[in-house]
Amino acid sequence: MEIKDNELLRQFEVISETGLVSIEYSIQERKLFLTKFCSNNNEDEELHNEFIKTVLEIAQDRKLKVVPTHAKFISFFRKNRKFQEMLPPGIKI
């Protein structure tokens, strides 16, 4: 999966068969705020989960903590406990 970090639009992007899927973000004080998930009529949950995992790996490589603010990301963190360590102190999901 090839992910493009579009810094101008502040979003991670991946092209699928049905179009563009993106995750909008904001970076503040070494924290990556995941603010919006745009699937553009793509209902492939497996692709969505793989995309989120890859974005979290990118954040881990950059040594950023992750703050999920969108329901899709909160749900993902609840289902995948191994990513809980990426949350900043004081945030419990």
JSON list of C-alpha atoms in Angstrom, two decimals:
[
{"chain": "A", "resi": 1, "resn": "MET", "atom": "CA", "xyz": [0.00, 0.00, 0.00]},
{"chain": "A", "resi": 2, "resn": "GLU", "atom": "CA", "xyz": [1.50, 3.29, -1.11]},
{"chain": "A", "resi": 3, "resn": "ILE", "atom": "CA", "xyz": [0.54, 6.20, 1.11]},
{"chain": "A", "resi": 4, "resn": "LYS", "atom": "CA", "xyz": [1.18, 9.79, 0.14]},
{"chain": "A", "resi": 5, "resn": "ASP", "atom": "CA", "xyz": [1.60, 12.39, 2.88]},
{"chain": "A", "resi": 6, "resn": "ASN", "atom": "CA", "xyz": [0.07, 15.51, 1.34]},
{"chain": "A", "resi": 7, "resn": "GLU", "atom": "CA", "xyz": [1.50, 18.14, 3.70]},
{"chain": "A", "resi": 8, "resn": "LEU", "atom": "CA", "xyz": [-0.20, 21.01, 1.87]},
{"chain": "A", "resi": 9, "resn": "LEU", "atom": "CA", "xyz": [-3.69, 19.59, 2.52]},
{"chain": "A", "resi": 10, "resn": "ARG", "atom": "CA", "xyz": [-2.53, 17.94, 5.78]},
{"chain": "A", "resi": 11, "resn": "GLN", "atom": "CA", "xyz": [-3.79, 14.49, 4.86]},
{"chain": "A", "resi": 12, "resn": "PHE", "atom": "CA", "xyz": [-2.55, 11.00, 4.20]},
{"chain": "A", "resi": 13, "resn": "GLU", "atom": "CA", "xyz": [-3.86, 9.63, 0.91]},
{"chain": "A", "resi": 14, "resn": "VAL", "atom": "CA", "xyz": [-4.15, 6.26, -0.77]},
{"chain": "A", "resi": 15, "resn": "ILE", "atom": "CA", "xyz": [-5.69, 5.50, -4.15]},
{"chain": "A", "resi": 16, "resn": "SER", "atom": "CA", "xyz": [-8.03, 2.50, -4.27]},
{"chain": "A", "resi": 17, "resn": "GLU", "atom": "CA", "xyz": [-10.09, 1.00, -7.09]},
{"chain": "A", "resi": 18, "resn": "THR", "atom": "CA", "xyz": [-13.06, 3.16, -6.11]},
{"chain": "A", "resi": 19, "resn": "GLY", "atom": "CA", "xyz": [-11.10, 6.39, -5.70]},
{"chain": "A", "resi": 20, "resn": "LEU", "atom": "CA", "xyz": [-9.20, 8.39, -3.12]},
{"chain": "A", "resi": 21, "resn": "VAL", "atom": "CA", "xyz": [-9.29, 7.48, 0.57]},
{"chain": "A", "resi": 22, "resn": "SER", "atom": "CA", "xyz": [-7.78, 10.03, 2.95]},
{"chain": "A", "resi": 23, "resn": "ILE", "atom": "CA", "xyz": [-7.12, 10.76, 6.61]},
{"chain": "A", "resi": 24, "resn": "GLU", "atom": "CA", "xyz": [-6.95, 14.42, 7.56]},
{"chain": "A", "resi": 25, "resn": "TYR", "atom": "CA", "xyz": [-4.58, 15.32, 10.38]},
{"chain": "A", "resi": 26, "resn": "SER", "atom": "CA", "xyz": [-3.03, 18.11, 12.40]},
{"chain": "A", "resi": 27, "resn": "ILE", "atom": "CA", "xyz": [0.34, 18.05, 14.15]},
{"chain": "A", "resi": 28, "resn": "GLN", "atom": "CA", "xyz": [0.79, 20.01, 17.38]},
{"chain": "A", "resi": 29, "resn": "GLU", "atom": "CA", "xyz": [3.46, 19.59, 20.07]},
{"chain": "A", "resi": 30, "resn": "ARG", "atom": "CA", "xyz": [4.66, 16.15, 18.88]},
{"chain": "A", "resi": 31, "resn": "LYS", "atom": "CA", "xyz": [1.08, 14.90, 18.70]},
{"chain": "A", "resi": 32, "resn": "LEU", "atom": "CA", "xyz": [-0.71, 13.73, 15.56]},
{"chain": "A", "resi": 33, "resn": "PHE", "atom": "CA", "xyz": [-4.42, 14.58, 15.75]},
{"chain": "A", "resi": 34, "resn": "LEU", "atom": "CA", "xyz": [-6.42, 12.35, 13.41]},
{"chain": "A", "resi": 35, "resn": "THR", "atom": "CA", "xyz": [-9.37, 14.59, 12.61]},
{"chain": "A", "resi": 36, "resn": "LYS", "atom": "CA", "xyz": [-11.29, 13.15, 9.67]},
{"chain": "A", "resi": 37, "resn": "PHE", "atom": "CA", "xyz": [-11.61, 9.95, 7.63]},
{"chain": "A", "resi": 38, "resn": "CYS", "atom": "CA", "xyz": [-12.78, 10.43, 4.03]},
{"chain": "A", "resi": 39, "resn": "SER", "atom": "CA", "xyz": [-13.62, 7.17, 2.28]},
{"chain": "A", "resi": 40, "resn": "ASN", "atom": "CA", "xyz": [-15.41, 8.62, -0.79]},
{"chain": "A", "resi": 41, "resn": "ASN", "atom": "CA", "xyz": [-17.94, 5.77, -1.15]},
{"chain": "A", "resi": 42, "resn": "ASN", "atom": "CA", "xyz": [-15.33, 3.09, -0.51]},
{"chain": "A", "resi": 43, "resn": "GLU", "atom": "CA", "xyz": [-16.87, 0.59, 1.92]},
{"chain": "A", "resi": 44, "resn": "ASP", "atom": "CA", "xyz": [-13.91, -1.83, 2.08]},
{"chain": "A", "resi": 45, "resn": "GLU", "atom": "CA", "xyz": [-13.33, -2.14, 5.85]},
{"chain": "A", "resi": 46, "resn": "GLU", "atom": "CA", "xyz": [-10.20, -4.23, 5.33]},
{"chain": "A", "resi": 47, "resn": "LEU", "atom": "CA", "xyz": [-8.64, -1.45, 3.25]},
{"chain": "A", "resi": 48, "resn": "HIS", "atom": "CA", "xyz": [-9.68, 1.15, 5.84]},
{"chain": "A", "resi": 49, "resn": "ASN", "atom": "CA", "xyz": [-8.10, -0.81, 8.71]},
{"chain": "A", "resi": 50, "resn": "GLU", "atom": "CA", "xyz": [-4.90, -1.47, 6.76]},
{"chain": "A", "resi": 51, "resn": "PHE", "atom": "CA", "xyz": [-4.69, 2.22, 5.85]},
{"chain": "A", "resi": 52, "resn": "ILE", "atom": "CA", "xyz": [-5.12, 3.30, 9.49]},
{"chain": "A", "resi": 53, "resn": "LYS", "atom": "CA", "xyz": [-2.48, 0.76, 10.64]},
{"chain": "A", "resi": 54, "resn": "THR", "atom": "CA", "xyz": [-0.01, 2.07, 8.07]},
{"chain": "A", "resi": 55, "resn": "VAL", "atom": "CA", "xyz": [-0.62, 5.69, 9.11]},
{"chain": "A", "resi": 56, "resn": "LEU", "atom": "CA", "xyz": [-0.05, 4.70, 12.75]},
{"chain": "A", "resi": 57, "resn": "GLU", "atom": "CA", "xyz": [3.24, 3.03, 11.76]},
{"chain": "A", "resi": 58, "resn": "ILE", "atom": "CA", "xyz": [4.28, 6.28, 10.05]},
{"chain": "A", "resi": 59, "resn": "ALA", "atom": "CA", "xyz": [3.44, 8.18, 13.26]},
{"chain": "A", "resi": 60, "resn": "GLN", "atom": "CA", "xyz": [5.43, 5.66, 15.28]},
{"chain": "A", "resi": 61, "resn": "ASP", "atom": "CA", "xyz": [8.46, 6.10, 13.00]},
{"chain": "A", "resi": 62, "resn": "ARG", "atom": "CA", "xyz": [8.23, 9.88, 13.46]},
{"chain": "A", "resi": 63, "resn": "LYS", "atom": "CA", "xyz": [7.96, 9.35, 17.23]},
{"chain": "A", "resi": 64, "resn": "LEU", "atom": "CA", "xyz": [4.57, 11.09, 17.46]},
{"chain": "A", "resi": 65, "resn": "LYS", "atom": "CA", "xyz": [1.80, 10.39, 19.93]},
{"chain": "A", "resi": 66, "resn": "VAL", "atom": "CA", "xyz": [-1.63, 9.95, 18.33]},
{"chain": "A", "resi": 67, "resn": "VAL", "atom": "CA", "xyz": [-4.86, 11.66, 19.39]},
{"chain": "A", "resi": 68, "resn": "PRO", "atom": "CA", "xyz": [-7.92, 10.16, 17.63]},
{"chain": "A", "resi": 69, "resn": "THR", "atom": "CA", "xyz": [-10.74, 12.71, 17.36]},
{"chain": "A", "resi": 70, "resn": "HIS", "atom": "CA", "xyz": [-12.94, 10.95, 14.79]},
{"chain": "A", "resi": 71, "resn": "ALA", "atom": "CA", "xyz": [-15.28, 8.08, 15.70]},
{"chain": "A", "resi": 72, "resn": "LYS", "atom": "CA", "xyz": [-13.68, 5.73, 13.14]},
{"chain": "A", "resi": 73, "resn": "PHE", "atom": "CA", "xyz": [-10.25, 6.10, 14.77]},
{"chain": "A", "resi": 74, "resn": "ILE", "atom": "CA", "xyz": [-11.63, 5.74, 18.29]},
{"chain": "A", "resi": 75, "resn": "SER", "atom": "CA", "xyz": [-13.35, 2.53, 17.23]},
{"chain": "A", "resi": 76, "resn": "PHE", "atom": "CA", "xyz": [-10.11, 1.31, 15.65]},
{"chain": "A", "resi": 77, "resn": "PHE", "atom": "CA", "xyz": [-8.15, 1.94, 18.87]},
{"chain": "A", "resi": 78, "resn": "ARG", "atom": "CA", "xyz": [-10.77, 0.04, 20.89]},
{"chain": "A", "resi": 79, "resn": "LYS", "atom": "CA", "xyz": [-10.52, -2.98, 18.58]},
{"chain": "A", "resi": 80, "resn": "ASN", "atom": "CA", "xyz": [-6.69, -2.91, 18.35]},
{"chain": "A", "resi": 81, "resn": "ARG", "atom": "CA", "xyz": [-5.31, -2.67, 21.87]},
{"chain": "A", "resi": 82, "resn": "LYS", "atom": "CA", "xyz": [-1.68, -2.92, 20.71]},
{"chain": "A", "resi": 83, "resn": "PHE", "atom": "CA", "xyz": [-1.87, 0.69, 19.49]},
{"chain": "A", "resi": 84, "resn": "GLN", "atom": "CA", "xyz": [-2.99, 2.01, 22.91]},
{"chain": "A", "resi": 85, "resn": "GLU", "atom": "CA", "xyz": [0.64, 2.80, 23.80]},
{"chain": "A", "resi": 86, "resn": "MET", "atom": "CA", "xyz": [0.63, 5.49, 21.07]},
{"chain": "A", "resi": 87, "resn": "LEU", "atom": "CA", "xyz": [-1.94, 7.55, 22.97]},
{"chain": "A", "resi": 88, "resn": "PRO", "atom": "CA", "xyz": [-0.57, 10.48, 24.99]},
{"chain": "A", "resi": 89, "resn": "PRO", "atom": "CA", "xyz": [-0.72, 10.30, 28.80]},
{"chain": "A", "resi": 90, "resn": "GLY", "atom": "CA", "xyz": [-4.18, 11.01, 30.19]},
{"chain": "A", "resi": 91, "resn": "ILE", "atom": "CA", "xyz": [-6.16, 9.79, 27.18]},
{"chain": "A", "resi": 92, "resn": "LYS", "atom": "CA", "xyz": [-8.03, 6.55, 27.71]},
{"chain": "A", "resi": 93, "resn": "ILE", "atom": "CA", "xyz": [-10.12, 4.82, 25.07]}
]
